[in-house]
Amino acid sequence: MSFEIKNNVYWVGVIDWGLRKFHGEELSTNNGSSYNSYLIKDEKNVLIDTVYTPFAEEFINNLQKEISLEEIDCIVINHAEPDHSGALPYLIEKMPNAKIICSTNGMKSINGYYHLDKEMTVMKTGDTLNIGSRELVFVENQMIHWPDSMMCYLTKDNILFSNDAFGQHYANKAMYNSKADKCLIYSESLKYYANIVAPFSKKVAKKIEDVLAMNLTINYICPSHGIIWDENPTQIIDLYAKWANSYQENQVTIIYDTMYNSTRKMAEAIACGISEESPETKIQLLNTGTGDKSDIITEIFRSKMLIAGSPTVNNGISTSMAGLLEEIKGFALTGKKGSAFGSYGWNPLGVKSISNKLQEGGFELVGEGMKVNWNPDEKALSDCKEYGKMLAKSL
Ligand code: FEO
């Protein structure tokens, strides 16, 4: 499959319908994904990004239906993560004269992955490449989300090839936001931001200011995953500007793990207290042991407060809760409150451990933490409910 977007600019990527995990086993991709590669035909023919390694052969066969490989003058590698550069070594074997274009850090990551003995042309922000009737303008995009990340902009047709920025893991034959399911586009874009981009929100906010200051007309945003933004394309830039600035909705997320349901009962009683005190607040109650980690992170990202609970397990907490809080620490979320709870048998170490991890993750702690010895009775559940009310008042 390939198609023309506009004036000899083609999508030549691969849709990965069956993808359910990404970044190894780290990220769930319940709606599949795509690896978007673009071909610009002009006096110079330019390929922008490639696809994930397992699809290299299929990609190259498909590309050859659109153009002879020897006619491709340059391959722009906006980012060397193998989901975009995976076909590069195979292409280079078949077209040794093609020029590789990348950022300074891109040269390091491409060589680090593929050990190519090949000269590369390095682009910095503002550098241009004349391809005939149009130019490509390059914009470095460091740490959004790798040090090598870069975008490029095609003049005259006003197309921004944004690489990972503004993408979603969403496999859809329609390939345009004007034609695909808008609810899914929004939820997958948010999940993508929360799980992949959020750790770099400060840089995102600054980069968006820089890009807006360039006053570019943008008719299309072509990311490297998911749909092409053709209808009101800058809406995704506006969303990133919002998400990058300590984003929160009127939502509280309660996460818990449980062994014999004591901590689960506490979680539900705390939720009751919050909803009695603040009926308009949306509450998400999620089990870290059985839930989808990536979806849980998305709910935390959109919340004002995270309330986390685990039974004390040996001298600590459950592995699912420990792992999640460790990951959240790396997100450096700002402007969110947090609180801990949990049941225990001999020693209430779990609540202390969770409180410490929340603080390390940048959450402002509210309350001392709610502890219940063994299985909560009516009095203990009533105390949990009161604790929930107290938390709701602090919002
Ligand atoms: Fe889609 Fe950072 O790779």
Short mmCIF file of C-alpha atoms and ligand atoms in Angstrom, two decimals:
data_model
loop_
_atom_site.label_atom_id
_atom_site.label_comp_id
_atom_site.label_asym_id
_atom_site.label_seq_id
_atom_site.Cartn_x
_atom_site.Cartn_y
_atom_site.Cartn_z
CA MET A 1 0.00 0.00 0.00
CA SER A 2 1.15 3.55 -0.78
CA PHE A 3 -0.73 6.74 -1.58
CA GLU A 4 -0.08 10.30 -2.66
CA ILE A 5 -0.69 12.96 -0.03
CA LYS A 6 -0.06 15.94 -2.27
CA ASN A 7 2.12 17.00 -5.24
CA ASN A 8 4.37 13.95 -5.45
CA VAL A 9 4.59 13.44 -1.70
CA TYR A 10 3.73 9.82 -0.90
CA TRP A 11 3.12 7.71 2.18
CA VAL A 12 5.15 4.52 1.69
CA GLY A 13 5.10 3.04 5.19
CA VAL A 14 3.75 -0.12 6.78
CA ILE A 15 0.67 -0.64 8.96
CA ASP A 16 1.31 -3.05 11.84
CA TRP A 17 -2.24 -4.22 12.52
CA GLY A 18 -1.29 -6.89 15.04
CA LEU A 19 1.09 -4.87 17.24
CA ARG A 20 0.03 -5.13 20.90
CA LYS A 21 3.29 -4.28 22.72
CA PHE A 22 5.89 -1.68 21.87
CA HIS A 23 9.27 -0.70 23.33
CA GLY A 24 9.74 -4.38 24.11
CA GLU A 25 6.94 -5.23 26.53
CA GLU A 26 6.74 -1.73 28.04
CA LEU A 27 3.88 -0.09 26.18
CA SER A 28 0.51 -1.55 25.22
CA THR A 29 -0.68 -0.76 21.70
CA ASN A 30 -4.21 -2.10 21.72
CA ASN A 31 -5.07 -0.53 18.37
CA GLY A 32 -1.92 -1.52 16.49
CA SER A 33 0.34 1.09 14.92
CA SER A 34 2.01 2.16 11.71
CA TYR A 35 5.57 3.02 10.76
CA ASN A 36 5.17 5.97 8.43
CA SER A 37 7.77 6.56 5.76
CA TYR A 38 7.36 9.32 3.19
CA LEU A 39 8.74 9.72 -0.32
CA ILE A 40 9.10 13.14 -1.96
CA LYS A 41 9.65 13.08 -5.69
CA ASP A 42 11.32 16.20 -7.09
CA GLU A 43 14.58 16.93 -8.91
CA LYS A 44 16.06 15.16 -5.91
CA ASN A 45 14.00 12.25 -4.60
CA VAL A 46 13.98 12.03 -0.84
CA LEU A 47 12.86 9.24 1.47
CA ILE A 48 11.93 10.39 4.97
CA ASP A 49 12.40 7.68 7.61
CA THR A 50 11.97 3.96 7.04
CA VAL A 51 10.15 1.25 9.04
CA TYR A 52 10.69 -1.25 11.85
CA THR A 53 13.25 -3.96 11.09
CA PRO A 54 10.86 -6.96 10.76
CA PHE A 55 9.03 -5.13 7.97
CA ALA A 56 12.15 -4.08 6.02
CA GLU A 57 11.73 -6.51 3.12
CA GLU A 58 8.02 -5.81 2.71
CA PHE A 59 8.72 -2.08 2.88
CA ILE A 60 11.46 -2.15 0.24
CA ASN A 61 9.38 -4.28 -2.13
CA ASN A 62 6.51 -1.85 -1.75
CA LEU A 63 8.75 1.20 -2.17
CA GLN A 64 10.08 -0.21 -5.44
CA LYS A 65 6.56 -0.13 -6.85
CA GLU A 66 6.64 3.65 -6.37
CA ILE A 67 10.24 4.40 -7.43
CA SER A 68 13.42 2.59 -8.48
CA LEU A 69 15.75 2.55 -5.50
CA GLU A 70 18.63 4.00 -7.53
CA GLU A 71 16.52 7.10 -8.18
CA ILE A 72 16.41 7.94 -4.45
CA ASP A 73 19.04 10.59 -3.75
CA CYS A 74 18.71 11.05 0.03
CA ILE A 75 17.35 9.19 3.04
CA VAL A 76 16.43 11.49 5.92
CA ILE A 77 16.64 9.65 9.24
CA ASN A 78 14.83 11.97 11.64
CA HIS A 79 15.38 9.56 14.54
CA ALA A 80 17.34 6.30 14.71
CA GLU A 81 15.12 4.20 16.93
CA PRO A 82 14.75 0.93 15.00
CA ASP A 83 11.02 1.37 14.42
CA HIS A 84 12.02 4.13 11.96
CA SER A 85 15.55 3.23 10.91
CA GLY A 86 15.22 -0.56 10.83
CA ALA A 87 15.21 -0.81 7.03
CA LEU A 88 18.18 1.55 6.61
CA PRO A 89 20.98 -1.07 6.49
CA TYR A 90 19.04 -3.08 3.88
CA LEU A 91 18.38 0.03 1.78
CA ILE A 92 22.02 1.10 1.95
CA GLU A 93 23.11 -2.27 0.60
CA LYS A 94 20.87 -1.76 -2.41
CA MET A 95 21.55 1.94 -2.93
CA PRO A 96 25.10 2.70 -1.72
CA ASN A 97 25.15 6.15 -3.34
CA ALA A 98 22.16 7.53 -1.46
CA LYS A 99 23.05 10.24 1.01
CA ILE A 100 21.99 9.77 4.66
CA ILE A 101 20.76 12.97 6.31
CA CYS A 102 20.40 13.17 10.09
CA SER A 103 21.07 15.32 13.14
CA THR A 104 24.47 15.40 14.89
CA ASN A 105 23.19 13.00 17.52
CA GLY A 106 21.51 10.96 14.78
CA MET A 107 24.92 10.14 13.35
CA LYS A 108 25.93 8.73 16.75
CA SER A 109 22.77 6.67 17.21
CA ILE A 110 22.75 5.37 13.62
CA ASN A 111 26.37 4.28 13.95
CA GLY A 112 25.68 2.90 17.41
CA TYR A 113 22.94 0.67 16.07
CA TYR A 114 24.14 -0.30 12.61
CA HIS A 115 27.92 0.34 12.56
CA LEU A 116 27.68 1.67 8.99
CA ASP A 117 30.90 2.76 7.37
CA LYS A 118 29.25 5.65 5.60
CA GLU A 119 29.46 9.42 5.49
CA MET A 120 26.37 11.24 6.68
CA THR A 121 25.17 14.79 6.13
CA VAL A 122 24.35 16.48 9.42
CA MET A 123 21.54 19.04 9.64
CA LYS A 124 21.01 21.60 12.39
CA THR A 125 17.94 23.71 13.11
CA GLY A 126 17.36 26.10 10.21
CA ASP A 127 19.52 24.18 7.70
CA THR A 128 17.83 23.58 4.36
CA LEU A 129 18.07 21.10 1.52
CA ASN A 130 17.06 22.26 -1.94
CA ILE A 131 15.37 19.36 -3.71
CA GLY A 132 14.32 21.21 -6.87
CA SER A 133 10.99 22.98 -6.79
CA ARG A 134 10.89 22.89 -2.99
CA GLU A 135 13.12 22.94 0.07
CA LEU A 136 13.28 20.84 3.18
CA VAL A 137 13.90 22.88 6.33
CA PHE A 138 15.26 20.96 9.33
CA VAL A 139 14.37 21.51 12.98
CA GLU A 140 16.22 19.60 15.71
CA ASN A 141 13.90 18.19 18.32
CA GLN A 142 16.30 16.97 20.98
CA MET A 143 14.81 14.75 23.70
CA ILE A 144 11.38 14.67 22.06
CA HIS A 145 11.95 11.94 22.63
CA TRP A 146 15.57 10.96 21.90
CA PRO A 147 18.69 13.13 21.71
CA ASP A 148 18.75 12.57 17.93
CA SER A 149 15.12 13.48 17.17
CA MET A 150 14.54 15.93 14.33
CA MET A 151 11.64 17.18 12.20
CA CYS A 152 11.62 18.59 8.68
CA TYR A 153 9.29 20.92 6.84
CA LEU A 154 8.57 20.91 3.12
CA THR A 155 8.12 24.39 1.69
CA LYS A 156 5.38 25.27 -0.82
CA ASP A 157 3.27 22.27 0.20
CA ASN A 158 3.66 23.22 3.89
CA ILE A 159 4.07 19.71 5.22
CA LEU A 160 5.68 19.08 8.60
CA PHE A 161 7.29 15.64 8.90
CA SER A 162 7.30 15.49 12.68
CA ASN A 163 8.65 11.98 13.31
CA ASP A 164 7.50 10.65 16.72
CA ALA A 165 6.02 13.99 17.81
CA PHE A 166 2.26 14.28 17.27
CA GLY A 167 1.83 10.56 16.52
CA GLN A 168 -0.32 7.81 17.97
CA HIS A 169 -0.20 4.03 17.97
CA TYR A 170 -3.30 3.58 15.87
CA ALA A 171 -3.55 1.34 12.83
CA ASN A 172 -6.19 2.68 10.48
CA LYS A 173 -6.64 2.24 6.75
CA ALA A 174 -8.09 5.75 6.42
CA MET A 175 -4.72 7.26 7.44
CA TYR A 176 -6.09 10.82 7.85
CA ASN A 177 -7.59 12.46 10.91
CA SER A 178 -10.39 13.78 8.69
CA LYS A 179 -11.47 10.21 7.95
CA ALA A 180 -10.54 8.09 11.00
CA ASP A 181 -12.31 7.71 14.37
CA LYS A 182 -11.77 11.01 16.19
CA CYS A 183 -12.34 9.58 19.69
CA LEU A 184 -9.71 6.91 19.10
CA ILE A 185 -7.31 9.45 17.61
CA TYR A 186 -7.69 11.60 20.73
CA SER A 187 -7.35 8.76 23.24
CA GLU A 188 -4.40 7.18 21.45
CA SER A 189 -2.68 10.57 21.05
CA LEU A 190 -3.11 11.24 24.77
CA LYS A 191 -1.86 7.77 25.72
CA TYR A 192 1.15 8.23 23.41
CA TYR A 193 1.92 11.62 24.96
CA ALA A 194 1.44 10.38 28.54
CA ASN A 195 3.63 7.30 28.10
CA ILE A 196 6.31 8.45 25.65
CA VAL A 197 6.51 12.23 25.54
CA ALA A 198 5.47 13.35 29.05
CA PRO A 199 8.92 12.87 30.63
CA PHE A 200 10.13 15.64 28.29
CA SER A 201 7.23 18.06 28.77
CA LYS A 202 9.46 21.03 29.65
CA LYS A 203 11.32 20.64 26.35
CA VAL A 204 8.03 20.13 24.49
CA ALA A 205 6.65 23.41 25.83
CA LYS A 206 9.79 25.27 24.72
CA LYS A 207 9.92 23.58 21.30
CA ILE A 208 6.31 24.44 20.61
CA GLU A 209 7.06 28.09 21.40
CA ASP A 210 10.03 27.94 18.97
CA VAL A 211 8.00 26.32 16.20
CA LEU A 212 5.11 28.77 16.61
CA ALA A 213 7.61 31.65 16.46
CA MET A 214 8.71 30.40 13.02
CA ASN A 215 5.21 31.32 11.79
CA LEU A 216 5.03 28.36 9.44
CA THR A 217 1.91 27.65 7.48
CA ILE A 218 1.12 24.00 8.13
CA ASN A 219 -1.25 22.18 5.80
CA TYR A 220 -0.33 18.67 6.89
CA ILE A 221 1.45 17.14 9.86
CA CYS A 222 2.91 13.78 8.92
CA PRO A 223 4.10 11.93 12.02
CA SER A 224 5.93 8.61 11.98
CA HIS A 225 3.11 6.69 13.72
CA GLY A 226 -0.62 6.71 13.12
CA ILE A 227 -2.73 9.09 11.09
CA ILE A 228 -1.69 12.13 9.04
CA TRP A 229 -3.20 15.36 10.37
CA ASP A 230 -4.93 16.93 7.37
CA GLU A 231 -8.02 18.51 8.94
CA ASN A 232 -7.14 21.43 11.22
CA PRO A 233 -3.64 19.91 11.52
CA THR A 234 -2.37 22.29 14.17
CA GLN A 235 -4.96 21.02 16.68
CA ILE A 236 -2.40 18.43 17.80
CA ILE A 237 0.17 21.19 18.42
CA ASP A 238 -2.41 22.98 20.59
CA LEU A 239 -3.04 19.74 22.49
CA TYR A 240 0.69 19.21 23.05
CA ALA A 241 0.96 22.78 24.36
CA LYS A 242 -1.81 21.96 26.87
CA TRP A 243 -0.46 18.53 27.85
CA ALA A 244 3.08 19.88 28.29
CA ASN A 245 2.03 22.37 30.98
CA SER A 246 1.27 20.38 34.15
CA TYR A 247 -1.85 18.97 32.53
CA GLN A 248 -4.69 17.80 34.76
CA GLU A 249 -8.39 17.14 34.54
CA ASN A 250 -10.83 17.07 37.44
CA GLN A 251 -9.87 13.47 38.11
CA VAL A 252 -8.41 11.40 40.91
CA THR A 253 -6.78 8.06 40.15
CA ILE A 254 -6.68 5.40 42.86
CA ILE A 255 -4.30 2.54 42.12
CA TYR A 256 -3.95 -0.48 44.35
CA ASP A 257 -2.66 -4.01 44.52
CA THR A 258 -4.19 -6.55 46.86
CA MET A 259 -3.53 -10.05 48.16
CA TYR A 260 -6.68 -10.97 50.12
CA ASN A 261 -8.88 -7.98 49.22
CA SER A 262 -8.12 -5.87 52.32
CA THR A 263 -6.36 -3.14 50.31
CA ARG A 264 -9.04 -3.38 47.61
CA LYS A 265 -11.76 -2.72 50.19
CA MET A 266 -9.77 0.26 51.46
CA ALA A 267 -9.45 1.62 47.90
CA GLU A 268 -13.19 1.37 47.34
CA ALA A 269 -13.99 3.03 50.68
CA ILE A 270 -11.60 5.90 49.91
CA ALA A 271 -13.28 6.27 46.50
CA CYS A 272 -16.70 6.45 48.25
CA GLY A 273 -15.43 9.22 50.52
CA ILE A 274 -14.10 11.24 47.56
CA SER A 275 -17.27 10.89 45.58
CA GLU A 276 -19.45 11.89 48.57
CA GLU A 277 -17.33 14.95 49.25
CA SER A 278 -16.74 15.90 45.62
CA PRO A 279 -19.37 14.29 43.35
CA GLU A 280 -18.13 16.17 40.29
CA THR A 281 -14.64 14.64 40.52
CA LYS A 282 -14.06 11.72 38.17
CA ILE A 283 -12.51 8.73 39.93
CA GLN A 284 -10.50 5.99 38.27
CA LEU A 285 -9.94 2.93 40.43
CA LEU A 286 -7.38 0.57 38.95
CA ASN A 287 -5.63 -2.61 40.03
CA THR A 288 -1.92 -2.45 39.20
CA GLY A 289 -1.58 -6.23 39.37
CA THR A 290 -4.19 -6.93 36.70
CA GLY A 291 -4.52 -3.61 34.86
CA ASP A 292 -2.82 -2.37 31.71
CA LYS A 293 0.22 -0.40 32.90
CA SER A 294 0.19 2.01 29.95
CA ASP A 295 -3.49 2.82 30.44
CA ILE A 296 -2.90 3.33 34.18
CA ILE A 297 -0.08 5.79 33.40
CA THR A 298 -2.43 7.66 31.05
CA GLU A 299 -5.03 7.99 33.84
CA ILE A 300 -2.39 9.20 36.30
CA PHE A 301 -1.20 11.75 33.72
CA ARG A 302 -4.67 13.25 33.41
CA SER A 303 -5.32 13.35 37.20
CA LYS A 304 -4.99 15.99 39.91
CA MET A 305 -4.18 13.38 42.51
CA LEU A 306 -2.77 9.87 42.64
CA ILE A 307 -3.75 7.71 45.61
CA ALA A 308 -1.66 4.55 45.73
CA GLY A 309 -2.16 1.49 47.92
CA SER A 310 -0.50 -1.84 48.52
CA PRO A 311 -0.41 -4.37 51.31
CA THR A 312 2.92 -4.56 53.08
CA VAL A 313 4.78 -7.41 51.36
CA ASN A 314 7.78 -8.60 53.38
CA ASN A 315 9.51 -5.28 54.07
CA GLY A 316 8.06 -3.40 51.14
CA ILE A 317 5.16 -3.34 48.69
CA SER A 318 3.89 -5.47 45.80
CA THR A 319 6.06 -5.71 42.70
CA SER A 320 3.37 -4.28 40.41
CA MET A 321 3.02 -1.18 42.60
CA ALA A 322 6.78 -0.81 43.11
CA GLY A 323 7.41 -1.10 39.37
CA LEU A 324 4.74 1.39 38.45
CA LEU A 325 5.85 3.99 41.02
CA GLU A 326 9.44 3.57 39.87
CA GLU A 327 8.40 4.23 36.28
CA ILE A 328 6.26 7.22 37.25
CA LYS A 329 9.27 8.73 39.05
CA GLY A 330 10.98 9.03 35.67
CA PHE A 331 8.11 11.07 34.27
CA ALA A 332 8.85 14.08 36.51
CA LEU A 333 5.15 14.99 36.57
CA THR A 334 4.40 18.38 38.08
CA GLY A 335 1.48 19.94 39.95
CA LYS A 336 -0.03 16.68 41.18
CA LYS A 337 -0.91 15.58 44.71
CA GLY A 338 -0.45 12.11 46.12
CA SER A 339 -1.37 9.95 49.08
CA ALA A 340 -0.74 6.37 50.24
CA PHE A 341 -2.75 3.59 51.85
CA GLY A 342 -2.54 -0.12 52.49
CA SER A 343 -3.17 -3.05 54.79
CA TYR A 344 -0.54 -4.84 56.84
CA GLY A 345 -0.09 -7.77 59.19
CA TRP A 346 3.02 -7.24 61.32
CA ASN A 347 4.49 -3.93 60.35
CA PRO A 348 2.94 -1.06 58.34
CA LEU A 349 5.97 -0.56 56.09
CA GLY A 350 4.06 -0.41 52.81
CA VAL A 351 2.46 3.00 53.34
CA LYS A 352 5.79 4.57 54.25
CA SER A 353 7.42 3.05 51.18
CA ILE A 354 4.66 4.34 48.86
CA SER A 355 4.75 7.81 50.44
CA ASN A 356 8.51 7.99 49.83
CA LYS A 357 8.14 6.90 46.23
CA LEU A 358 5.36 9.42 45.59
CA GLN A 359 7.53 12.19 47.00
CA GLU A 360 10.48 11.08 44.88
CA GLY A 361 8.15 11.24 41.88
CA GLY A 362 7.35 14.90 42.58
CA PHE A 363 3.88 14.40 44.08
CA GLU A 364 2.88 16.74 46.90
CA LEU A 365 1.93 14.42 49.75
CA VAL A 366 -1.47 14.84 51.37
CA GLY A 367 -2.20 13.05 54.66
CA GLU A 368 -0.10 10.66 56.68
CA GLY A 369 -1.23 7.63 54.72
CA MET A 370 -4.10 5.31 55.65
CA LYS A 371 -3.12 2.01 57.28
CA VAL A 372 -5.36 -0.88 58.28
CA ASN A 373 -4.21 -3.89 60.28
CA TRP A 374 -5.35 -7.19 58.72
CA ASN A 375 -8.83 -7.14 57.20
CA PRO A 376 -10.75 -3.84 57.52
CA ASP A 377 -13.87 -3.99 59.68
CA GLU A 378 -16.77 -1.51 59.44
CA LYS A 379 -14.93 1.03 61.64
CA ALA A 380 -11.78 0.79 59.49
CA LEU A 381 -13.79 1.17 56.27
CA SER A 382 -15.53 4.19 57.73
CA ASP A 383 -12.09 5.67 58.57
CA CYS A 384 -10.99 5.03 54.96
CA LYS A 385 -14.09 6.84 53.74
CA GLU A 386 -13.27 9.81 55.99
CA TYR A 387 -9.70 9.72 54.65
CA GLY A 388 -11.15 9.94 51.12
CA LYS A 389 -13.24 12.95 52.15
CA MET A 390 -10.19 14.65 53.60
CA LEU A 391 -8.26 14.02 50.33
CA ALA A 392 -11.16 15.42 48.28
CA LYS A 393 -11.18 18.59 50.40
CA SER A 394 -7.49 19.12 49.60
CA LEU A 395 -8.11 19.21 45.85
FE1 FEO B 1 8.70 5.71 17.06
FE2 FEO B 1 11.08 6.84 19.10
O1 FEO B 1 10.37 5.71 17.84
#
